Every structure is written in C-alpha cells, then in structure tokens.
XYZ file of C-alpha atoms in Angstrom:
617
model
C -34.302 18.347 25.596
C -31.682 20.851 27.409
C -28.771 23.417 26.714
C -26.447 22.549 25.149
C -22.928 22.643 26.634
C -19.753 23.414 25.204
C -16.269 22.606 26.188
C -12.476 24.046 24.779
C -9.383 22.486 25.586
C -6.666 24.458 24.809
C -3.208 22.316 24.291
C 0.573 23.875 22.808
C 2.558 21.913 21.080
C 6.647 22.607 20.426
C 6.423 20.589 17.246
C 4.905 22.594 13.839
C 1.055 21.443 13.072
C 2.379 19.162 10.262
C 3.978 16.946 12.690
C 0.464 16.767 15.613
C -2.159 16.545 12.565
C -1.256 13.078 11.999
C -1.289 12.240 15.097
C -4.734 13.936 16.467
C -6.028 13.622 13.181
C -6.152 10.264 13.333
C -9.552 9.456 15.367
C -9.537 6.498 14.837
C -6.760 5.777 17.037
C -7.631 8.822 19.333
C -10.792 6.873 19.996
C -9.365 3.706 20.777
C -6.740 4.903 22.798
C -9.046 7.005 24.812
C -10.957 3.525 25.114
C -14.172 4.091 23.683
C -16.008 1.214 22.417
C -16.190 0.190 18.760
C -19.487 0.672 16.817
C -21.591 -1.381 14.276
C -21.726 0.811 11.504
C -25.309 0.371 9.272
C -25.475 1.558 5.319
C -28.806 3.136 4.140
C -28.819 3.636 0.105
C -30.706 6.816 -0.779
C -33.021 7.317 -3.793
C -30.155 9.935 -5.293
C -27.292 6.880 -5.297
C -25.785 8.478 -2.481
C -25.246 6.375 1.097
C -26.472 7.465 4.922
C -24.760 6.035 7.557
C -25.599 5.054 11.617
C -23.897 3.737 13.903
C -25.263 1.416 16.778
C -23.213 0.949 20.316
C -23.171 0.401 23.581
C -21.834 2.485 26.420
C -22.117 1.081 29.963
C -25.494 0.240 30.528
C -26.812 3.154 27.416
C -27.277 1.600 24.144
C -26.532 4.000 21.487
C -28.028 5.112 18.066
C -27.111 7.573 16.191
C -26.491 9.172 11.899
C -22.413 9.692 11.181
C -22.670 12.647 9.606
C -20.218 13.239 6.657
C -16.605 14.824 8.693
C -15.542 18.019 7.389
C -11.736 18.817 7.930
C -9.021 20.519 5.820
C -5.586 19.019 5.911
C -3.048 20.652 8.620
C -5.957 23.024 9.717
C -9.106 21.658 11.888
C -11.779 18.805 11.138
C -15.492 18.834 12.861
C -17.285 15.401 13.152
C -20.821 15.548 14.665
C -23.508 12.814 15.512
C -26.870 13.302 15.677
C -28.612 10.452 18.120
C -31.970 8.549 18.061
C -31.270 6.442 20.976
C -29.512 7.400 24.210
C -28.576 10.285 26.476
C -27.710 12.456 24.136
C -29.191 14.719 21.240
C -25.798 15.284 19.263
C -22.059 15.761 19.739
C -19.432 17.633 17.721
C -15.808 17.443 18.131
C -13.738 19.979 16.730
C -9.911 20.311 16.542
C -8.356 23.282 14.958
C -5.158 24.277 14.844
C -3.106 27.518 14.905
C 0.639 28.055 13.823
C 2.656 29.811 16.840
C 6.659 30.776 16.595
C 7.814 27.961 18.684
C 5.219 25.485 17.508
C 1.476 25.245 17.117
C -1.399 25.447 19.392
C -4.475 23.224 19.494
C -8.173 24.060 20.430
C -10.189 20.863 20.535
C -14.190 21.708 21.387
C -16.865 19.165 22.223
C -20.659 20.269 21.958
C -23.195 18.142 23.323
C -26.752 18.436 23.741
C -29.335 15.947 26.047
C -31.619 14.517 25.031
C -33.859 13.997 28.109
C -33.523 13.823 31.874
C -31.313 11.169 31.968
C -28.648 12.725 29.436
C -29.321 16.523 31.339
C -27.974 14.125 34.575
C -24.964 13.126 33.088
C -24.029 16.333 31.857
C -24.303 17.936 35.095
C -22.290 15.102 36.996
C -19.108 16.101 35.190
C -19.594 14.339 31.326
C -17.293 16.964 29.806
C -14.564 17.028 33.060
C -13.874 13.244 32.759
C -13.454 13.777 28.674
C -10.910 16.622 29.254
C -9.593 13.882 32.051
C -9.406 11.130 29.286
C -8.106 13.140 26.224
C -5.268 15.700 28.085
C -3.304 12.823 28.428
C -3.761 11.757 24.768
C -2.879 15.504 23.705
C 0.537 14.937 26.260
C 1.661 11.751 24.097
C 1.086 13.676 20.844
C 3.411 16.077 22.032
C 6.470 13.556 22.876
C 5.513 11.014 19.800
C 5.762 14.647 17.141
C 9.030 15.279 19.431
C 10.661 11.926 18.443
C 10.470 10.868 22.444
C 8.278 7.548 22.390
C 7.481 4.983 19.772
C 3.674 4.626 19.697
C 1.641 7.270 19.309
C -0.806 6.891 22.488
C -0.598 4.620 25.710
C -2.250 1.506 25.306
C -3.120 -1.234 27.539
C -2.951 -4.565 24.650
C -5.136 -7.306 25.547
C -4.541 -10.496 27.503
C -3.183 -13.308 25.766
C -4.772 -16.383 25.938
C -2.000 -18.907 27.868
C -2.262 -20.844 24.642
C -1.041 -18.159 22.749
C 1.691 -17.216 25.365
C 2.956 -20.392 24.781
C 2.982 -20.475 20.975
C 4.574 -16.972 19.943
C 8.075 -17.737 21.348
C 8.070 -20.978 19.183
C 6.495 -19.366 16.544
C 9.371 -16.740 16.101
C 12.656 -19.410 16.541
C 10.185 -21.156 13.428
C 10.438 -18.529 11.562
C 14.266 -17.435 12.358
C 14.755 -21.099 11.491
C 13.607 -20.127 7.848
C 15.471 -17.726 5.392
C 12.616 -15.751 5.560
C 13.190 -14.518 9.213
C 15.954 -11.830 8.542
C 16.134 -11.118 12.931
C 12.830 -9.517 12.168
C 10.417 -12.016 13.940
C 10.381 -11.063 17.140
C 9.936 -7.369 15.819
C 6.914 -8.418 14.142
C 5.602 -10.610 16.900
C 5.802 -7.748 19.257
C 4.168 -5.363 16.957
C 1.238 -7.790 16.598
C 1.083 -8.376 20.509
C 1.521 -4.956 21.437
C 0.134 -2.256 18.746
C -3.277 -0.592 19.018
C -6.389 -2.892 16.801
C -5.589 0.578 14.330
C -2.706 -1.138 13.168
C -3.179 -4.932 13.037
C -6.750 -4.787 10.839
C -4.443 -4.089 7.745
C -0.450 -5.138 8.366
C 1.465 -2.956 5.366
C 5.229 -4.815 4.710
C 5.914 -1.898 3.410
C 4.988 0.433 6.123
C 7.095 -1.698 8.828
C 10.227 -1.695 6.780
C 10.187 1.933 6.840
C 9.761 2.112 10.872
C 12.429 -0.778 11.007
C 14.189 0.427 8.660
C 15.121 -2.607 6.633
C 14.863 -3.629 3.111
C 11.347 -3.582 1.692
C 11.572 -8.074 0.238
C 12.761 -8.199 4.203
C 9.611 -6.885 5.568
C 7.467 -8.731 2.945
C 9.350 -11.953 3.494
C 9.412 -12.101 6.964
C 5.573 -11.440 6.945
C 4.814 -14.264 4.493
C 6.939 -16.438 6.706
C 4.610 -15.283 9.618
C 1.471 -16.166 7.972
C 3.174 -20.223 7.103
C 3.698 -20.361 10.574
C 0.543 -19.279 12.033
C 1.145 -15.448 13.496
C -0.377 -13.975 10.764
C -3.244 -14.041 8.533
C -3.030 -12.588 4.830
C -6.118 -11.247 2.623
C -6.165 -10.002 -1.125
C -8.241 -6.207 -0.659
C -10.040 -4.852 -3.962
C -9.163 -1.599 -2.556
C -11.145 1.653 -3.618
C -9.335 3.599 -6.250
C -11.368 6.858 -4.456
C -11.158 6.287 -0.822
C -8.111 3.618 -1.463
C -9.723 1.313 1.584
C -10.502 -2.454 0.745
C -14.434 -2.785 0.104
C -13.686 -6.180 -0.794
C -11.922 -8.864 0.501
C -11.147 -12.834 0.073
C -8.629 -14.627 1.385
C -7.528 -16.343 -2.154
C -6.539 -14.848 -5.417
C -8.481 -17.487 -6.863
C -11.632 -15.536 -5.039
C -11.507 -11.712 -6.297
C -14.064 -10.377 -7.975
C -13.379 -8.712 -11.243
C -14.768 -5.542 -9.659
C -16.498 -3.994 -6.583
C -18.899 -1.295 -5.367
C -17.683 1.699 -3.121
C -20.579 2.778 -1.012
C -18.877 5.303 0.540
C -17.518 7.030 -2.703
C -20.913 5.622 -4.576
C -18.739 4.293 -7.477
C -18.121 1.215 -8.973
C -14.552 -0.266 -10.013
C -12.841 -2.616 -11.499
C -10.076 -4.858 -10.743
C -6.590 -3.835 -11.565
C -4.240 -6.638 -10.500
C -0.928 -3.713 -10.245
C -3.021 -0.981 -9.050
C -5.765 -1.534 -6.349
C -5.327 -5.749 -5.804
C -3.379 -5.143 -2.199
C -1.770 -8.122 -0.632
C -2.621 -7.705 2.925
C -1.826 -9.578 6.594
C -3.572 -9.053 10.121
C -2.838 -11.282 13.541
C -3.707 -14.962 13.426
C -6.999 -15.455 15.350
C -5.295 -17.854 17.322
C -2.795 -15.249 18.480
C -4.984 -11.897 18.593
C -8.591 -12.137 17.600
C -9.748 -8.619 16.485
C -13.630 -8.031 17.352
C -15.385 -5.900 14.756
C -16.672 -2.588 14.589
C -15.092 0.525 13.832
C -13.742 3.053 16.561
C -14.741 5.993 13.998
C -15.956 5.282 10.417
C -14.340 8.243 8.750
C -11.823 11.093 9.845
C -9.141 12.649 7.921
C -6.083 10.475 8.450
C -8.604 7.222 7.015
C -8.305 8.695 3.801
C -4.798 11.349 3.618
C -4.734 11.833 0.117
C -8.105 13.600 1.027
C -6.750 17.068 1.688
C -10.519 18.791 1.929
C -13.797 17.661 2.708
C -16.286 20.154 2.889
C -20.155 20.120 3.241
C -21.994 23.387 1.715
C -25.403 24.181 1.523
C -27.407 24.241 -1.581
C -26.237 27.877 -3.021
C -23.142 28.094 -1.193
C -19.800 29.241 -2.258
C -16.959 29.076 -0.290
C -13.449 30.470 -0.729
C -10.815 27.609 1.633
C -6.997 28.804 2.557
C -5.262 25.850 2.122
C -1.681 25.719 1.273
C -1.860 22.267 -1.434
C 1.785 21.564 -3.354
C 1.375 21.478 -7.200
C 0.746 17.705 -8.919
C -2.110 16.087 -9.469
C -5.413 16.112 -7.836
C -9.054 14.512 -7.924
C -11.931 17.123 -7.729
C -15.617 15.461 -6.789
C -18.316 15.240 -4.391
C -19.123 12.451 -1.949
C -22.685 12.108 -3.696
C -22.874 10.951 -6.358
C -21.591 12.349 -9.890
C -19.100 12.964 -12.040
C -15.274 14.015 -11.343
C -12.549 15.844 -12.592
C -9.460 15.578 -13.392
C -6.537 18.505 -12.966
C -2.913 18.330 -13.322
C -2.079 21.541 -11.498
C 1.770 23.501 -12.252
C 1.123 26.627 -12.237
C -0.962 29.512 -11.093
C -4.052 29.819 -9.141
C -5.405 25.824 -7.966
C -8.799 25.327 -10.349
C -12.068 26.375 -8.477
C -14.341 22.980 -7.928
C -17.722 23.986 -9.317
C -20.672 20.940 -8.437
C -24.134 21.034 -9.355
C -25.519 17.538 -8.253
C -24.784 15.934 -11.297
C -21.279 17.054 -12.728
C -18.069 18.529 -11.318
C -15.969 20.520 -13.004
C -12.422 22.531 -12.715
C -13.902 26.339 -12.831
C -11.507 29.157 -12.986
C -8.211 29.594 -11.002
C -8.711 30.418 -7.668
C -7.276 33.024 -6.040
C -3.180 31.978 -4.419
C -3.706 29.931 -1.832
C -6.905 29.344 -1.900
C -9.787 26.781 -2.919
C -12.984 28.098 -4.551
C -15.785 25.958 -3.993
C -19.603 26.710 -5.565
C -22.530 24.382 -4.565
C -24.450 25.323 -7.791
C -27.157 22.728 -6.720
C -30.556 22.815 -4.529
C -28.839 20.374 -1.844
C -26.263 19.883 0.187
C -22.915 18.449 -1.544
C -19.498 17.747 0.401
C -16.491 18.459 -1.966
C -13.548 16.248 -1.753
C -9.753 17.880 -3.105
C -7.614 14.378 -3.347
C -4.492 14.176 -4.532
C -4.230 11.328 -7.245
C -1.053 9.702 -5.836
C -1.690 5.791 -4.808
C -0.999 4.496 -1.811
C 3.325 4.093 -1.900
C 2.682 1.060 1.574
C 0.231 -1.153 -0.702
C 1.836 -4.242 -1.453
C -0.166 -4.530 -4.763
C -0.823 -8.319 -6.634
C 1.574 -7.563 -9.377
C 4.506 -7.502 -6.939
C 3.785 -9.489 -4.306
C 3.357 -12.063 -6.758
C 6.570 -11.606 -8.413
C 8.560 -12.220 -5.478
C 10.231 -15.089 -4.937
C 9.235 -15.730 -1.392
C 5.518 -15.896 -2.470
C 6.195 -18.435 -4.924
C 7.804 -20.756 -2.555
C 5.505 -20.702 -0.026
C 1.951 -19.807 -1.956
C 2.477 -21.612 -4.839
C -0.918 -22.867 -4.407
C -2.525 -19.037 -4.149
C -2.919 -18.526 -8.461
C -6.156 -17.294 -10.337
C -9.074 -19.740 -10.619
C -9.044 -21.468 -14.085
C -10.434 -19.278 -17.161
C -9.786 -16.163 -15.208
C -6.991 -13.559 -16.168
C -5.710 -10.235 -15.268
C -3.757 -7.215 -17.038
C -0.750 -6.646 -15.495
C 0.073 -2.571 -16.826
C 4.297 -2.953 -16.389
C 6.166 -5.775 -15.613
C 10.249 -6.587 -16.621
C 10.353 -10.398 -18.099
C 13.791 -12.090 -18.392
C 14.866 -15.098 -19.929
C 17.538 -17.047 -19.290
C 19.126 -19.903 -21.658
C 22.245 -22.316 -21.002
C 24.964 -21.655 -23.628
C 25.856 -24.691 -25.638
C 23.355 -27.020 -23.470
C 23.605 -29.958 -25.767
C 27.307 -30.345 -26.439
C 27.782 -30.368 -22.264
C 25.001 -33.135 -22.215
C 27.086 -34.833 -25.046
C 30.578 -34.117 -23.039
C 30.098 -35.023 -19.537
C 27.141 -37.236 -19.920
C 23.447 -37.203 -18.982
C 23.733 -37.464 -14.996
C 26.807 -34.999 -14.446
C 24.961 -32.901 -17.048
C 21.807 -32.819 -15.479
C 23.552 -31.942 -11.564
C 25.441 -29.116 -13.455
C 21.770 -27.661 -14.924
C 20.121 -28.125 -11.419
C 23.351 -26.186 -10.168
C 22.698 -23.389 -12.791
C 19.039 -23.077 -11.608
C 19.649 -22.857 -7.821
C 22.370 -19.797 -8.648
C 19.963 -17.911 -10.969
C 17.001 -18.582 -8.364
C 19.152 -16.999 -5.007
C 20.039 -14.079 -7.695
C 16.217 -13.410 -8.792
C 15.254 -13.520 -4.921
C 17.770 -11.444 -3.999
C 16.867 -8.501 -6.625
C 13.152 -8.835 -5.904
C 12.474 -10.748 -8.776
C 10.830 -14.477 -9.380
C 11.587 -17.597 -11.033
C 8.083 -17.882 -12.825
C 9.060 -21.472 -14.873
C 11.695 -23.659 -16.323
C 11.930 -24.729 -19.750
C 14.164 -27.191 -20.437
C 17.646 -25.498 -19.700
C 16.055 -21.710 -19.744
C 14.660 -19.754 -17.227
C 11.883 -17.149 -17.090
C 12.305 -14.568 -13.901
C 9.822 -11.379 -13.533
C 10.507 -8.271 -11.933
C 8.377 -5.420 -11.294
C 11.710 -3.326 -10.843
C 13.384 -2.684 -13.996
C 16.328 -1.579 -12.794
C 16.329 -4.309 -10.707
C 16.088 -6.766 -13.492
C 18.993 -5.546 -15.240
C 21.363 -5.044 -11.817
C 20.275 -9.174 -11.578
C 21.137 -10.013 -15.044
C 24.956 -7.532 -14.262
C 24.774 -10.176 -11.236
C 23.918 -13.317 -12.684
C 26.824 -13.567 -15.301
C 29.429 -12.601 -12.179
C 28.180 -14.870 -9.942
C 28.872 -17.592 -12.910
C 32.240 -16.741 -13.221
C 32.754 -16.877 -9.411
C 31.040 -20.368 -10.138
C 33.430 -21.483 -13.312
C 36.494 -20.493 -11.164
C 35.820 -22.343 -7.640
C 33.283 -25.150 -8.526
C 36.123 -27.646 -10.644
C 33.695 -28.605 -13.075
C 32.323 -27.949 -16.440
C 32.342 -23.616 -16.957
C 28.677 -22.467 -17.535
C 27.656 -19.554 -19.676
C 24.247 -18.624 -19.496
C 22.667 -16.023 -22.341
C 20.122 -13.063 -21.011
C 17.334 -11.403 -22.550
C 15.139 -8.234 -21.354
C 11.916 -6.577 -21.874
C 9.134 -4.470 -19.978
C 5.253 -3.888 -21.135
C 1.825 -5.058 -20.807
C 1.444 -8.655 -20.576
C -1.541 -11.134 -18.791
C -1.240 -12.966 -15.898
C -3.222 -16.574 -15.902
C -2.951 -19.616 -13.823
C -1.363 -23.035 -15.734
C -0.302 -26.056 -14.321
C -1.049 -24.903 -11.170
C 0.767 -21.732 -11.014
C 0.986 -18.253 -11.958
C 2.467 -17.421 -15.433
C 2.729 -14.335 -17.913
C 1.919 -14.599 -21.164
C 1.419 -11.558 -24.209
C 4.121 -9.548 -26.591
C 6.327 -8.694 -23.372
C 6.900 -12.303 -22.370
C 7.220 -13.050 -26.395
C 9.520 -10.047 -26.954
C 11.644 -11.360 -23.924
C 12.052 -14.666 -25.043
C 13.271 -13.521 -28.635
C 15.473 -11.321 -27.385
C 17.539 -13.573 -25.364
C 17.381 -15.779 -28.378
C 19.777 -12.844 -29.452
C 22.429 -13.546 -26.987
C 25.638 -14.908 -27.490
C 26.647 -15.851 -23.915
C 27.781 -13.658 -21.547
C 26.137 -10.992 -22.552
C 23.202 -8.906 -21.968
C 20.475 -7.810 -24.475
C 17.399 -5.855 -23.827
C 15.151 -3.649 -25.714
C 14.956 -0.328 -26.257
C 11.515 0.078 -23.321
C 13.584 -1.199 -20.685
C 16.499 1.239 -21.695
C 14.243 4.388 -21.473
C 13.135 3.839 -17.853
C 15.193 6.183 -16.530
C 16.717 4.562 -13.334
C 17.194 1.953 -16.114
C 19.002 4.816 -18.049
C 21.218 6.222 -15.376
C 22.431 2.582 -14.889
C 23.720 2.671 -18.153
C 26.048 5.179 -18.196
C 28.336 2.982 -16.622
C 28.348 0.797 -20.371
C 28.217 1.144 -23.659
C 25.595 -0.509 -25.009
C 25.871 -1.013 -28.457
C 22.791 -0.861 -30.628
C 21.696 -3.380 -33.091
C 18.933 -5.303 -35.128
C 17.812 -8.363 -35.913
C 15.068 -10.126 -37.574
C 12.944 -11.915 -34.666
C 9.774 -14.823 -35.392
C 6.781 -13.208 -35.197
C 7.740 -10.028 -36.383
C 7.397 -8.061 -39.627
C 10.275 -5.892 -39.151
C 13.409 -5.756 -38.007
C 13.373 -5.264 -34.139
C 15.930 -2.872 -32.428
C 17.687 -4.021 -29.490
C 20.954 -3.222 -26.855
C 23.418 -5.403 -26.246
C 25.953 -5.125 -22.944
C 28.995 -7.503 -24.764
C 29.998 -9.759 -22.750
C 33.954 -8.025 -23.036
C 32.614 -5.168 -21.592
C 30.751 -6.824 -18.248
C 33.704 -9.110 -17.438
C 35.962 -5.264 -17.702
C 33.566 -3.827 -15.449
C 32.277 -7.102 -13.126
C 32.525 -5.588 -9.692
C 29.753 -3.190 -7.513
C 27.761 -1.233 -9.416
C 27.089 2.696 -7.978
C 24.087 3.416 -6.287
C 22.323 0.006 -5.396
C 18.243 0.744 -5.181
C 17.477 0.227 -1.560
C 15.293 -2.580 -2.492
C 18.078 -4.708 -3.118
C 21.504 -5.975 -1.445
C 24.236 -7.955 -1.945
C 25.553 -10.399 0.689
C-alpha cells in the first residue's frame, strides 16, 4: 500500500458555471479527449435486485480492474467519481470538480486522489503521475473556456482517426449521391464532416434533431438528409428501446420488425415496456465502412449521460442530508438507484418535497426548506437518491414520427412491424383526402386522361404532405390517407393543399380538380399490411367520416384537433362554423368544424407564424 496523494487544479472561467458544467461535466468526452482508453464494462446482479459494476482495461503495458462506483454530482455544482481497483497500480482514484460562482464568471477546482497499491503504483506516483494529468487536462480546461465563450466549434481538440484509403475515396462520391437526391438539402457534406471529424461521443448515437439545431436548419432537413445518408452507405440507423429512467437505449435492433415489446434497465433495475411515441428512438451512427467505432465506454456514468438527472447522491444507512440546489418548478422523478419504488411530484409552489427512502419505498416527505433538497436514508444501507426532472428527451427522433415522414416511407418502405405485432400510437393527426366528383370526370374525359389527371392529384398532395412533415400512408381508389404527428401542421397542409389546386386548375389547361379534406387526432394502432405501415382504430375511422362531410374545397375537422392550442391560435385567422351530422358507426350525432371553402379561397395566401418545422418553397 502507500499515501495517498492528492492533487487541485485550480482553473477561472469568464463564462457563468451554467455555460462550463456541460462542458466538464461531460466525462465522457473529457476522457476521450484527454485520450484515455475505453473500458469493458462487466454487470454483477446483487441478491437485493440492485446491479454492481467493473470495469476491465488496459493502460500501456498495466491491465486494469477495478468497481465503478455509483457518481455523485449535483447539477451546476461539483460531481465526485471514484474507482476502487483489484488489478493494477493503483488502490483507488477520485476525481472531483466543483465549482464556485465569481463576479466575472466562475471558478473551477478539479481534485484527483489516488492511492498505490504496491511498489510498482508507489513508482509511478513518484515519477510525476499527477504532473502529466494536470499536463493532459489544463489544456482541456483552456478549450472549455473558448467553446462556453462562443470561440471554437467542438468542445475539446481531437485528433479523428485515419481513414482507410477506401473510405477516402468513397465519402466525396457518397455526398454528390446524396446532393443528387431531394433528400440532400446542401447538408451532406455537413454531415459527412461531422461523421469524419467529431469525437466517438457523438457518432455512437447521431440525433437529426440535435444537428438541425447546431446547423440551424429545419428539423424534416436534418432527418431527411440523414435517411438519405444511411441509403447511400455513410450511415447506419438502429431502432433504441430507450430507458424511460435513464432515457439511454438498453436495447437495440436494427429493424422495427425486431423490437421487443419491452426491456430491462440494469442500471435503473426496472423493467419497461415499449411505447412506439415515447421511448422507440430512431437512431443513426457512421457506416462501418466509413468509421468503425470499437466498443467500450470512455466512462460508464457521469452527469451529462443522464441531464435530466439534476442530483445523485449516495448516503449512508441513517443519513439525512439537507442539498442547496437551485431546481426550476415542473415536474420531477424522486427514487433511488436500488431498487424500489418512486414518486411522483408536480412541484409549483413552495418548498421542493423532501425525498424520504427506506430500501423499499420512496416517498415525497414534507417541503423542504427554499432552495434546498431534504434527503433521509431511513434504511440500514446505503441508497443513492436520484432528483430527475420528468421531461423526455426533446433530440429523440421517436417511431411515431420518424415513421410518419414522408422520406422514411420512400426509402424504408420495407422497415414495418413483423406480422401479428402492433403498437399504440398515444397522438397522431389522420387526414383524408377524396377527389370531388371522381366518377363524372372518369365519365367526361375518359378512362386514360382520367386516370393521368388522378396520378397528377396524388403527386401534388404527396410534395404537400412531405413538405408539412406529414406522410402519404395509402391510396384508396381516388382518396388519400396522410398522418401527421403535428397537428398544426396537418391543418397548415390541408390550408395548402386546396391552394396549391387552384394554382393547378388555373395553369395546368385541363380538367379543374377539387379535392374534399377531413381531420382528426387521438389514439389509434399502428400494424404492418401489405407490406407497409398503416393506422387503424376510432381516429383513422373518425377521419375518414369526417371528410365524408366535405363538400369540396373545404376543410372539416373535429372538435380534438381544434382544441390543440397551436391548432387554436391558427384559427383565429377563420371562422369556422360549427355543425353536426349523423356519421356510420355512430350512435349520436357527431360535432364537427368546417373552414367553407368561400372563406379559404378569401383568405388563400401565407398564413402568420409558420412552425419552424415547416416551409414553403
């Protein structure tokens, strides 16, 4: 054994501590960046339910063994991870960062504490161990500072791996494929550069959703561009049963046909079900071909894996603890990482609810006192507490969406559900669409003319449908049946549809078309028929009555899709007028809107306020 010896760096920062947490916090990253080598990662179930963890590396000629204990940290303010070895050098390490609010900024104390285990680790300590880390990590610290100041892109310097001269050779082709496509957008070189040059952190899971923010584009341009990506070989895509605890994928398949109705969360010790809009994600990651990612992990948990978590805290059997932590009102997931129950607050006002554990329940206590935490270990062990707020990811591209894009449709129309298997989709917007007066115009102009006008009608409503995020799910004869997980969307593409007709009727010289519209939003089912993915249940049936309803030129949707309120405030610029009708397969009369045709051809122009989502060229 030995001393153990103990290190503090001392770093300022001119940017506020909400701005470097992310950044430090994230060690993960920090480890890769300050090029230490990934670990296998080993899972031990315990008699209680609950999961141990060790890791197994290599470092130079040492091979490494060691228990990854749980890391304690509390968001904006300091986290502690330590290891405790079996094999190697080294007895244990501990890094700690905290962090301390100045005037002009924040200042950052990051201590390492590491203890030999024999002769061998007593050696390398007194040849300079700690020296080289503050070597390796001041320049880390440096880059934090200019990435919070809004001076360099990435957040660390990193070296990105060789490509293979086959791979050289096939990225520039790849990208003029995918330009070549009207999936490309000017965005594949962006994305092949991000692939080629971003730290392993950020190609295991490729978010759509996250790049469109950095690139700022529109969110179907990001998701496009990547679907493109993964038809031409640059990327990779994966459907992740993602945790609804830790929200990370603990299992994946590379076909919807594959998923599991449920999975089991070691790390959280739960076990969950599959909910195709919630925790399904629709994921992408480098073609091996391109970048081959090894496995491992560069640090199995840390605060910015999981930053929903806003406190993670181990106390001893007895202990209660009172944690400063300034948390905004909303609400918030109280448990412990072993296993037992949870609870549930929806905090507005007052004191935040003390988290009271004994082992086998948790419970919201009393208020604690303003700005504060109260935690009580009531139990005769050790328990870590966990404070999450309840918000979902916003960057996972979940089933239910990706799915209802166009895009996905065209090029994974093979990707459905395996036969007998179906899925709840919680809110989705179905329209129909129906060809006024269908069989007089077959009568007038004649079967083939007829039929070239139809496949005229279909080609206009699909571009509108793609272009507001929606999908053309099927064809039925002369109607159409679109999805949307948008509402507002939905109706800004039905406003749409009927002027982009009337463009049509005036410039095309032949036969006018009128097309009638019909809305509604709920539960419905998605199943696989025929090959592909379809909805089915009373939205889909409500939808389809409803544009029964229409006249032509119109718009009619029911009262749910009025009362989502960006549906609502879209509104205001018509007068709906209210009405009911007796619909098949209903007892009673069922209530509906209708936009009269009059009143769209008044308004037909740009409507205020576009969702960024969706564009007009």
């Amino acid at each position: 054994m030995g001393k153990a010896r103990v290190r503090t760096w001392v770093w300022h920062f001119d940017s506020p501590v909400e701005k470097i947490w992310p950044v430090l916090a994230d060690t993960a990253r920090f480890n890769e960046a300050a090029q230490l080598p990934k670990h296998k990662v080993e899972e031990i179930p315990q008699a209680d339910g609950s999961t141990r963890y060790y890791g197994h590396a290599r470092m130079g000629p040492f091979k490494l063994s060691w228990e990854e204990l749980p890391v304690n940290w509390v968001d904006n303010q300091w986290f502690r991870h330590c290891r405790h070895f079996s094999h190697g050098p080294l007895k244990s390490l501990c890094a700690t960062l905290k962090f301390f609010p100045e005037d002009t900024g924040c200042r950052g104390e990051y201590t390492i504490e590491v203890e030999p285990a024999n002769w061998l680790g007593r050696t390398i300590l007194a040849l300079g161990f700690l020296r080289n880390v503050g070597k390796t990590f001041a320049p880390l610290a440096d880059n934090a500072r200019h990435f919070a100041r809004g001076q360099r892109e990435t957040e660390f310097d990193h070296k990105p791996p060789e490509l293979t001269p086959g791979a050289k050779q096939r990225v520039p082709a790849l990208v003029t494929k995918i330009e070549a496509t009207p999936h490309g957008h000017g965005l594949a070189q962006k994305l092949a550069d991000y692939v080629l040059t971003r730290q392993e952190v950020d190609l295991w899971t490729i978010r759509p959703l996250k790049l469109a923010r950095k690139w700022g584009v529109l969110d179907r341009h990001a998701i496009e561009v990547c679907l493109e990506a993964v038809k031409q070989g640059l990327l990779a895509l994966r459907w992740d049963l993602l945790c609804p605890r830790c929200q990370v994928g603990k299992k994946s398949v590379l076909a919807l046909g594959q998923l599991p109705t449920g999975a089991h969360c070691s790390s959280c010790n739960i076990d969950y079900d599959r909910e195709y809009s919630k925790n399904v994600e629709l994921a992408f990651y480098p073609a091996t071909s391109i970048r081959p990612l090894e496995s491992g992990e560069y640090c199995l948990f840390g605060p910015m894996s999981t930053p929903h978590i806003k406190l993670h805290l181990t106390l001893e059997p007895g202990e209660k603890r009172d944690v400063a932590i300034d948390l905004p009102h909303g609400n918030y997931r109280l448990r412990t990482l072993e296993p037992a129950g949870e609870e549930t607050a929806q905090w507005d006002t007052g004191g935040f609810p003390s988290v009271v554990a004994d082992g086998t329940t948790v419970v919201a206590g009393e208020p604690s006192l303003t700005g504060t935490v109260s935690l009580n270990n009531k139990s005769e062990r050790k328990l870590t507490f966990i404070v999450e707020e309840r918000a979902w990811m916003r960057d996972a591209l979940t089933a239910d969406r990706a799915t209802a894009l166009q895009a996905f449709r065209d090029l994974f129309n093979e990707d459905t559900l395996r036969p007998g298997d179906n899925v709840d989709i919680d809110y989705i917007t179905i329209m129909f669409t129906d060809l006024k007066g269908s069989t007089a115009l077959y009568e007038r102009i004649g079967d083939p003319r007829a039929y070239h006008l139809v496949r005229e009608h279909y080609a206009i409503i699909g571009k509108t449908v793609r272009e507001y995020d929606g999908a053309v799910v099927k064809t039925i004869g002369d109607a159409v049946m679109g999805v949307f997980t948008n509402p507002e969307n939905a109706l800004r593409c039905g406003i749409q549809l009927h002027t982009d007709f009337a463009e049509f009727n005036s410039t095309s010289g032949k036969e006018p078309v009128t097309i009638k519209v019909g809305f509604h939003v709920g539960r419905c089912i998605a199943v696989s028929l025929n090959n592909r993915l379809d909805y089915y249940g009373t939205a889909a049936n409500k939808a389809a009555r409803l544009q029964n309803q229409s006249v032509g030129g119109d718009i009619v949707i029911s009262p749910e899709l009025a009362a989502d309120p960006n549906v609502a405030s879209l509104l205001v610029n018509f007068s709906p007028r209210e009405e009911q009708a007796e619909l098949k397969g209903y007892s009673e009369p069922i209530r509906f809107l209708r936009i009269t045709a009059e009143e769209l051809t008044a308004k037909r122009g740009p409507l205020p306020n576009p969702p960024p989502s969706q564009e007009r060229k």
